[in-house]
């Protein structure tokens, strides 16, 4: 939002550090982040806001010094940094002479209400202070080094003990499990409650199976219903197990209306399972395969399903700290809530994209949705999900997978000029003119997403933006035929 002028995020519950990207809002004139729980240093990048006039960072937990570069902000007039934990000298500018800085006991400067930064003292006291300074610096460093050595020794001993403990895990069944307590669940009780609610993962509670685990429905004593995915045994490699845990922790940070909520995770020598919110309508695949349920998915609902999945993938690829590639986007892994709102699920194959890594991995995905380049390369990119999304979008429009559609036509070559309107799910009545335009837009995007060359596919951010404003993109119905769909 490079043209943003006024931003007020005050009186919320924002935590962690102020994003350095705020320094890119060059036209900003007023910024208010007061009354939050922001912490850490004030980023010096904010001094690039040369148009900033009013800055309010009061009532937070900010610490460290105020960047000296703030003195070079010509437009700064009104500053309020009161009630933080700032320290050190204030920048030498007129704006800071009149700033509100109370409640920061560590600040100093030639301003009314602050202590001078360099109080005068005699030579004797100076030498004494120097000696004290040496003691204050050297002895803590020696102490830290000693503690570090002791810590390393304790960690090694603990690892040996843990290894031996796992070898005798059969004798201590419950004591060995680890639980991340999430949302409203008590981690220590969740394990026992889930084991009881599923009769120790009995077949009567099984609601689905996949390539990476079995899903069970569990009703907890609190009345909450959750979906429990019991994952297949992890690799023996400690490195592989650690990578899996790192990805789980990253997924716990995801918050998006179109991504199923991960409520918790449990792992012990007997079981590893994930706890998700339970979505009553089940998978998109199950709904499309049943005629009665498919008829309930009218054209407007189907358009919203495609949009929701696009928004979720755009968030994963472009808005997460480390981009997340799902690697198994299919109608089996899209769940529907009571309002038929889609939620992307099953992150068992998800991959975090590290900026300084080749991001190569073993193949994964569902047949028919896998990008063609994965047949000869194992490098994971966001474009793999883009291809799968294109297949999914066409499946939603046609009510069946593309392969099933082609095999159902006696002679595809003779029908290759069949128009989009004839390829739509015949179980539904023809769409209205407005919805038909949106369906054409989705079909055109799906064709682009299925391009054989990854570089020629759009990003999910682009797809999401187009679907958010489809009226700006107009395609003629006759442009989209069975031939154009199959060719890519």
Tab-separated table of C-alpha atoms in Angstrom, residues 107-387:
chain	number	residue	atom	x	y	z
A	107	UNK	CA	15.656	7.928	28.439
A	108	UNK	CA	17.953	10.911	28.836
A	109	UNK	CA	18.461	14.257	27.115
A	110	UNK	CA	18.266	18.009	27.512
A	111	UNK	CA	14.480	18.005	27.762
A	112	UNK	CA	12.267	18.933	30.677
A	113	UNK	CA	11.444	15.800	32.674
A	114	UNK	CA	14.507	13.777	31.529
A	115	UNK	CA	17.900	13.299	33.171
A	116	UNK	CA	20.957	14.718	31.363
A	117	UNK	CA	22.793	12.017	29.447
A	118	UNK	CA	26.309	12.947	30.684
A	119	UNK	CA	26.204	14.289	34.260
A	120	UNK	CA	29.507	15.947	35.310
A	121	UNK	CA	31.722	14.158	37.846
A	122	UNK	CA	35.301	14.423	39.254
A	123	UNK	CA	38.376	12.513	38.060
A	124	UNK	CA	38.427	10.268	41.140
A	125	UNK	CA	34.904	9.078	40.633
A	126	UNK	CA	35.707	8.496	36.978
A	127	UNK	CA	38.561	6.086	37.748
A	128	UNK	CA	36.453	4.300	40.333
A	129	UNK	CA	33.685	3.942	37.816
A	130	UNK	CA	36.125	2.498	35.312
A	131	UNK	CA	37.186	-0.175	37.797
A	132	UNK	CA	33.581	-0.998	38.586
A	133	UNK	CA	32.844	-1.159	34.889
A	134	UNK	CA	35.588	-3.752	34.396
A	135	UNK	CA	34.156	-5.892	37.182
A	136	UNK	CA	30.640	-5.472	35.831
A	137	UNK	CA	31.710	-6.623	32.375
A	138	UNK	CA	34.369	-9.289	32.957
A	139	UNK	CA	32.785	-11.303	35.754
A	140	UNK	CA	29.335	-11.643	34.108
A	141	UNK	CA	31.056	-12.840	30.906
A	142	UNK	CA	33.017	-15.459	32.839
A	143	UNK	CA	29.827	-16.498	34.586
A	144	UNK	CA	27.940	-16.828	31.282
A	145	UNK	CA	30.734	-18.957	29.796
A	146	UNK	CA	30.695	-21.234	32.806
A	147	UNK	CA	26.911	-21.590	32.646
A	148	UNK	CA	27.118	-22.310	28.910
A	149	UNK	CA	29.586	-25.150	29.472
A	150	UNK	CA	27.418	-26.589	32.216
A	151	UNK	CA	24.352	-26.258	29.976
A	152	UNK	CA	26.037	-28.134	27.112
A	153	UNK	CA	27.036	-30.928	29.481
A	154	UNK	CA	23.491	-31.161	30.856
A	155	UNK	CA	21.949	-31.212	27.365
A	156	UNK	CA	24.213	-34.073	26.259
A	157	UNK	CA	23.433	-36.014	29.393
A	158	UNK	CA	19.730	-35.359	28.937
A	159	UNK	CA	19.804	-36.605	25.342
A	160	UNK	CA	21.483	-39.838	26.418
A	161	UNK	CA	18.898	-40.262	29.153
A	162	UNK	CA	16.035	-39.572	26.746
A	163	UNK	CA	17.359	-42.135	24.252
A	164	UNK	CA	17.496	-44.773	26.970
A	165	UNK	CA	14.053	-43.778	28.165
A	166	UNK	CA	12.509	-44.301	24.734
A	167	UNK	CA	14.042	-47.788	24.572
A	168	UNK	CA	11.939	-48.681	27.597
A	169	UNK	CA	8.851	-46.778	26.427
A	170	UNK	CA	6.553	-49.810	26.589
A	171	UNK	CA	6.789	-49.721	30.378
A	172	UNK	CA	5.826	-46.045	30.637
A	173	UNK	CA	2.993	-45.592	28.154
A	174	UNK	CA	1.374	-42.299	29.121
A	175	UNK	CA	4.376	-40.582	30.674
A	176	UNK	CA	6.252	-40.327	27.365
A	177	UNK	CA	3.751	-38.380	25.290
A	178	UNK	CA	4.280	-34.750	24.357
A	179	UNK	CA	1.389	-32.407	23.635
A	180	UNK	CA	1.195	-28.881	22.313
A	181	UNK	CA	-1.817	-27.302	24.065
A	182	UNK	CA	-3.673	-25.131	21.568
A	183	UNK	CA	-6.921	-23.119	21.609
A	184	UNK	CA	-9.260	-24.156	24.407
A	185	UNK	CA	-7.758	-27.595	24.951
A	186	UNK	CA	-5.730	-28.671	27.962
A	187	UNK	CA	-2.761	-30.467	26.435
A	188	UNK	CA	-2.325	-32.876	29.376
A	189	UNK	CA	-5.924	-34.053	29.223
A	190	UNK	CA	-6.397	-33.980	25.462
A	191	UNK	CA	-4.473	-37.181	24.803
A	192	UNK	CA	-6.498	-39.257	27.261
A	193	UNK	CA	-9.788	-37.713	26.097
A	194	UNK	CA	-9.089	-38.473	22.427
A	195	UNK	CA	-8.031	-42.048	23.160
A	196	UNK	CA	-11.278	-42.574	25.082
A	197	UNK	CA	-13.467	-40.776	22.509
A	198	UNK	CA	-12.131	-42.915	19.643
A	199	UNK	CA	-11.864	-46.153	21.626
A	200	UNK	CA	-8.096	-46.068	20.994
A	201	UNK	CA	-8.636	-45.304	17.299
A	202	UNK	CA	-11.271	-47.945	16.684
A	203	UNK	CA	-12.522	-48.511	13.138
A	204	UNK	CA	-16.055	-47.411	14.114
A	205	UNK	CA	-14.798	-43.843	14.469
A	206	UNK	CA	-12.844	-43.761	11.197
A	207	UNK	CA	-14.208	-41.180	8.725
A	208	UNK	CA	-11.488	-41.253	6.078
A	209	UNK	CA	-8.111	-42.538	4.970
A	210	UNK	CA	-5.325	-40.901	2.991
A	211	UNK	CA	-1.782	-41.536	1.889
A	212	UNK	CA	-0.354	-40.049	5.094
A	213	UNK	CA	-2.819	-40.947	7.803
A	214	UNK	CA	-6.293	-42.025	8.935
A	215	UNK	CA	-8.904	-39.525	10.164
A	216	UNK	CA	-11.212	-40.186	13.122
A	217	UNK	CA	-14.173	-38.284	14.542
A	218	UNK	CA	-13.922	-37.636	18.270
A	219	UNK	CA	-16.499	-36.076	20.588
A	220	UNK	CA	-14.734	-34.751	23.683
A	221	UNK	CA	-16.308	-34.567	27.168
A	222	UNK	CA	-16.649	-30.786	26.721
A	223	UNK	CA	-19.040	-31.415	23.820
A	224	UNK	CA	-16.551	-30.253	21.189
A	225	UNK	CA	-16.250	-32.420	18.104
A	226	UNK	CA	-12.814	-32.627	16.516
A	227	UNK	CA	-11.221	-34.462	13.615
A	228	UNK	CA	-8.158	-36.459	14.660
A	229	UNK	CA	-5.689	-37.435	11.967
A	230	UNK	CA	-3.504	-40.304	13.103
A	231	UNK	CA	-0.407	-40.011	10.933
A	232	UNK	CA	1.515	-43.034	9.819
A	233	UNK	CA	4.778	-43.727	11.705
A	234	UNK	CA	7.447	-41.086	11.195
A	235	UNK	CA	10.828	-41.965	9.741
A	236	UNK	CA	13.396	-43.313	12.137
A	237	UNK	CA	15.674	-40.427	11.137
A	238	UNK	CA	15.861	-37.857	13.909
A	239	UNK	CA	16.359	-35.178	11.249
A	240	UNK	CA	13.166	-36.160	9.421
A	241	UNK	CA	11.184	-36.158	12.658
A	242	UNK	CA	12.532	-32.734	13.578
A	243	UNK	CA	11.615	-31.336	10.153
A	244	UNK	CA	8.084	-32.681	10.605
A	245	UNK	CA	7.771	-31.003	14.005
A	246	UNK	CA	9.111	-27.709	12.635
A	247	UNK	CA	6.470	-27.717	9.926
A	248	UNK	CA	3.742	-28.496	12.461
A	249	UNK	CA	4.835	-25.525	14.576
A	250	UNK	CA	4.720	-23.279	11.510
A	251	UNK	CA	1.209	-24.474	10.642
A	252	UNK	CA	0.044	-23.626	14.155
A	253	UNK	CA	0.652	-19.959	13.270
A	254	UNK	CA	-1.695	-20.061	10.259
A	255	UNK	CA	-4.946	-18.192	10.743
A	256	UNK	CA	-7.144	-17.982	7.648
A	257	UNK	CA	-10.877	-18.527	7.230
A	258	UNK	CA	-10.277	-20.926	4.315
A	259	UNK	CA	-7.654	-23.091	6.047
A	260	UNK	CA	-8.785	-25.726	8.516
A	261	UNK	CA	-7.702	-24.843	12.058
A	262	UNK	CA	-5.023	-27.056	13.579
A	263	UNK	CA	-5.958	-27.277	17.260
A	264	UNK	CA	-3.188	-29.453	18.608
A	265	UNK	CA	-0.549	-32.095	18.038
A	266	UNK	CA	0.472	-35.117	20.053
A	267	UNK	CA	3.345	-37.533	19.616
A	268	UNK	CA	4.615	-40.477	21.609
A	269	UNK	CA	6.233	-43.811	20.856
A	270	UNK	CA	2.816	-45.327	20.109
A	271	UNK	CA	0.887	-42.592	18.300
A	272	UNK	CA	1.363	-39.324	16.438
A	273	UNK	CA	-1.774	-37.432	15.607
A	274	UNK	CA	-3.065	-33.989	14.672
A	275	UNK	CA	-6.235	-32.447	16.063
A	276	UNK	CA	-8.284	-30.315	13.658
A	277	UNK	CA	-11.629	-28.579	13.809
A	278	UNK	CA	-14.383	-30.876	12.537
A	279	UNK	CA	-16.279	-29.774	9.406
A	280	UNK	CA	-19.680	-31.429	9.136
A	281	UNK	CA	-20.133	-31.345	5.341
A	282	UNK	CA	-17.035	-33.417	4.672
A	283	UNK	CA	-14.803	-33.265	1.621
A	284	UNK	CA	-15.559	-31.521	-1.649
A	285	UNK	CA	-14.874	-34.797	-3.447
A	286	UNK	CA	-17.546	-36.630	-1.470
A	287	UNK	CA	-20.091	-33.877	-2.165
A	288	UNK	CA	-19.382	-33.826	-5.914
A	289	UNK	CA	-19.575	-37.615	-6.210
A	290	UNK	CA	-23.103	-37.837	-4.734
A	291	UNK	CA	-25.849	-36.524	-7.006
A	292	UNK	CA	-28.078	-35.231	-4.208
A	293	UNK	CA	-25.210	-33.409	-2.490
A	294	UNK	CA	-23.814	-32.133	-5.797
A	295	UNK	CA	-27.146	-30.457	-6.609
A	296	UNK	CA	-26.901	-28.528	-3.330
A	297	UNK	CA	-23.628	-27.051	-4.606
A	298	UNK	CA	-25.239	-24.474	-6.892
A	299	UNK	CA	-23.170	-22.300	-9.213
A	300	UNK	CA	-22.800	-19.435	-6.735
A	301	UNK	CA	-21.563	-21.851	-4.054
A	302	UNK	CA	-19.112	-23.414	-6.489
A	303	UNK	CA	-17.759	-20.000	-7.477
A	304	UNK	CA	-17.234	-19.209	-3.775
A	305	UNK	CA	-15.484	-22.562	-3.238
A	306	UNK	CA	-12.981	-21.797	-5.996
A	307	UNK	CA	-12.452	-18.273	-4.641
A	308	UNK	CA	-11.929	-19.534	-1.080
A	309	UNK	CA	-9.289	-22.067	-2.126
A	310	UNK	CA	-7.536	-19.386	-4.208
A	311	UNK	CA	-7.472	-16.965	-1.267
A	312	UNK	CA	-6.084	-19.679	1.048
A	313	UNK	CA	-3.274	-20.609	-1.357
A	314	UNK	CA	-2.446	-16.946	-1.950
A	315	UNK	CA	-2.125	-16.502	1.832
A	316	UNK	CA	0.115	-19.569	2.165
A	317	UNK	CA	2.364	-18.604	-0.744
A	318	UNK	CA	2.655	-14.853	-0.216
A	319	UNK	CA	1.595	-13.829	3.313
A	320	UNK	CA	3.338	-16.351	5.563
A	321	UNK	CA	6.805	-15.615	6.978
A	322	UNK	CA	8.096	-18.692	5.147
A	323	UNK	CA	6.003	-19.567	2.065
A	324	UNK	CA	4.115	-22.829	2.498
A	325	UNK	CA	3.479	-25.173	-0.429
A	326	UNK	CA	0.684	-27.669	0.231
A	327	UNK	CA	1.772	-30.182	-2.458
A	328	UNK	CA	-1.509	-32.147	-2.344
A	329	UNK	CA	-4.320	-29.820	-3.373
A	330	UNK	CA	-7.242	-32.010	-4.453
A	331	UNK	CA	-10.990	-32.231	-3.896
A	332	UNK	CA	-10.301	-34.836	-1.180
A	333	UNK	CA	-8.372	-32.233	0.818
A	334	UNK	CA	-10.926	-29.427	0.552
A	335	UNK	CA	-13.437	-29.616	3.415
A	336	UNK	CA	-16.764	-27.750	3.607
A	337	UNK	CA	-18.374	-26.239	6.691
A	338	UNK	CA	-22.107	-25.859	7.315
A	339	UNK	CA	-22.236	-22.802	5.017
A	340	UNK	CA	-20.307	-24.614	2.274
A	341	UNK	CA	-17.310	-22.392	2.918
A	342	UNK	CA	-14.179	-24.278	1.780
A	343	UNK	CA	-11.229	-25.036	4.023
A	344	UNK	CA	-7.898	-26.391	2.770
A	345	UNK	CA	-6.937	-29.403	4.889
A	346	UNK	CA	-4.347	-32.188	5.207
A	347	UNK	CA	-0.950	-30.548	5.544
A	348	UNK	CA	0.878	-33.855	5.945
A	349	UNK	CA	2.867	-33.153	2.782
A	350	UNK	CA	3.236	-29.383	3.244
A	351	UNK	CA	6.678	-27.956	2.607
A	352	UNK	CA	8.187	-24.739	3.946
A	353	UNK	CA	10.177	-22.872	1.299
A	354	UNK	CA	13.445	-21.626	2.780
A	355	UNK	CA	14.981	-18.698	0.823
A	356	UNK	CA	18.551	-20.069	0.869
A	357	UNK	CA	17.689	-23.670	0.067
A	358	UNK	CA	17.135	-25.702	-3.096
A	359	UNK	CA	13.845	-27.006	-1.573
A	360	UNK	CA	14.186	-30.439	-3.137
A	361	UNK	CA	12.091	-33.237	-1.684
A	362	UNK	CA	10.496	-36.594	-2.436
A	363	UNK	CA	7.463	-36.612	-4.786
A	364	UNK	CA	4.037	-36.141	-3.213
A	365	UNK	CA	0.471	-35.461	-4.274
A	366	UNK	CA	-2.625	-37.072	-5.774
A	367	UNK	CA	-2.663	-38.594	-9.244
A	368	UNK	CA	-4.296	-36.242	-11.744
A	369	UNK	CA	-3.436	-33.116	-9.750
A	370	UNK	CA	0.376	-33.360	-9.825
A	371	UNK	CA	2.233	-30.802	-11.948
A	372	UNK	CA	3.938	-32.439	-14.960
A	373	UNK	CA	7.402	-31.051	-14.155
A	374	UNK	CA	7.500	-33.200	-10.990
A	375	UNK	CA	7.913	-36.239	-13.253
A	376	UNK	CA	11.539	-35.268	-13.886
A	377	UNK	CA	12.435	-32.911	-11.043
A	378	UNK	CA	11.928	-32.981	-7.280
A	379	UNK	CA	12.215	-29.226	-6.747
A	380	UNK	CA	9.175	-27.841	-4.941
A	381	UNK	CA	7.813	-24.400	-5.878
A	382	UNK	CA	4.509	-22.587	-5.448
A	383	UNK	CA	3.758	-23.363	-9.105
A	384	UNK	CA	3.063	-26.992	-8.132
A	385	UNK	CA	0.063	-25.826	-6.082
A	386	UNK	CA	-0.985	-23.483	-8.910
A	387	UNK	CA	-1.242	-26.428	-11.313
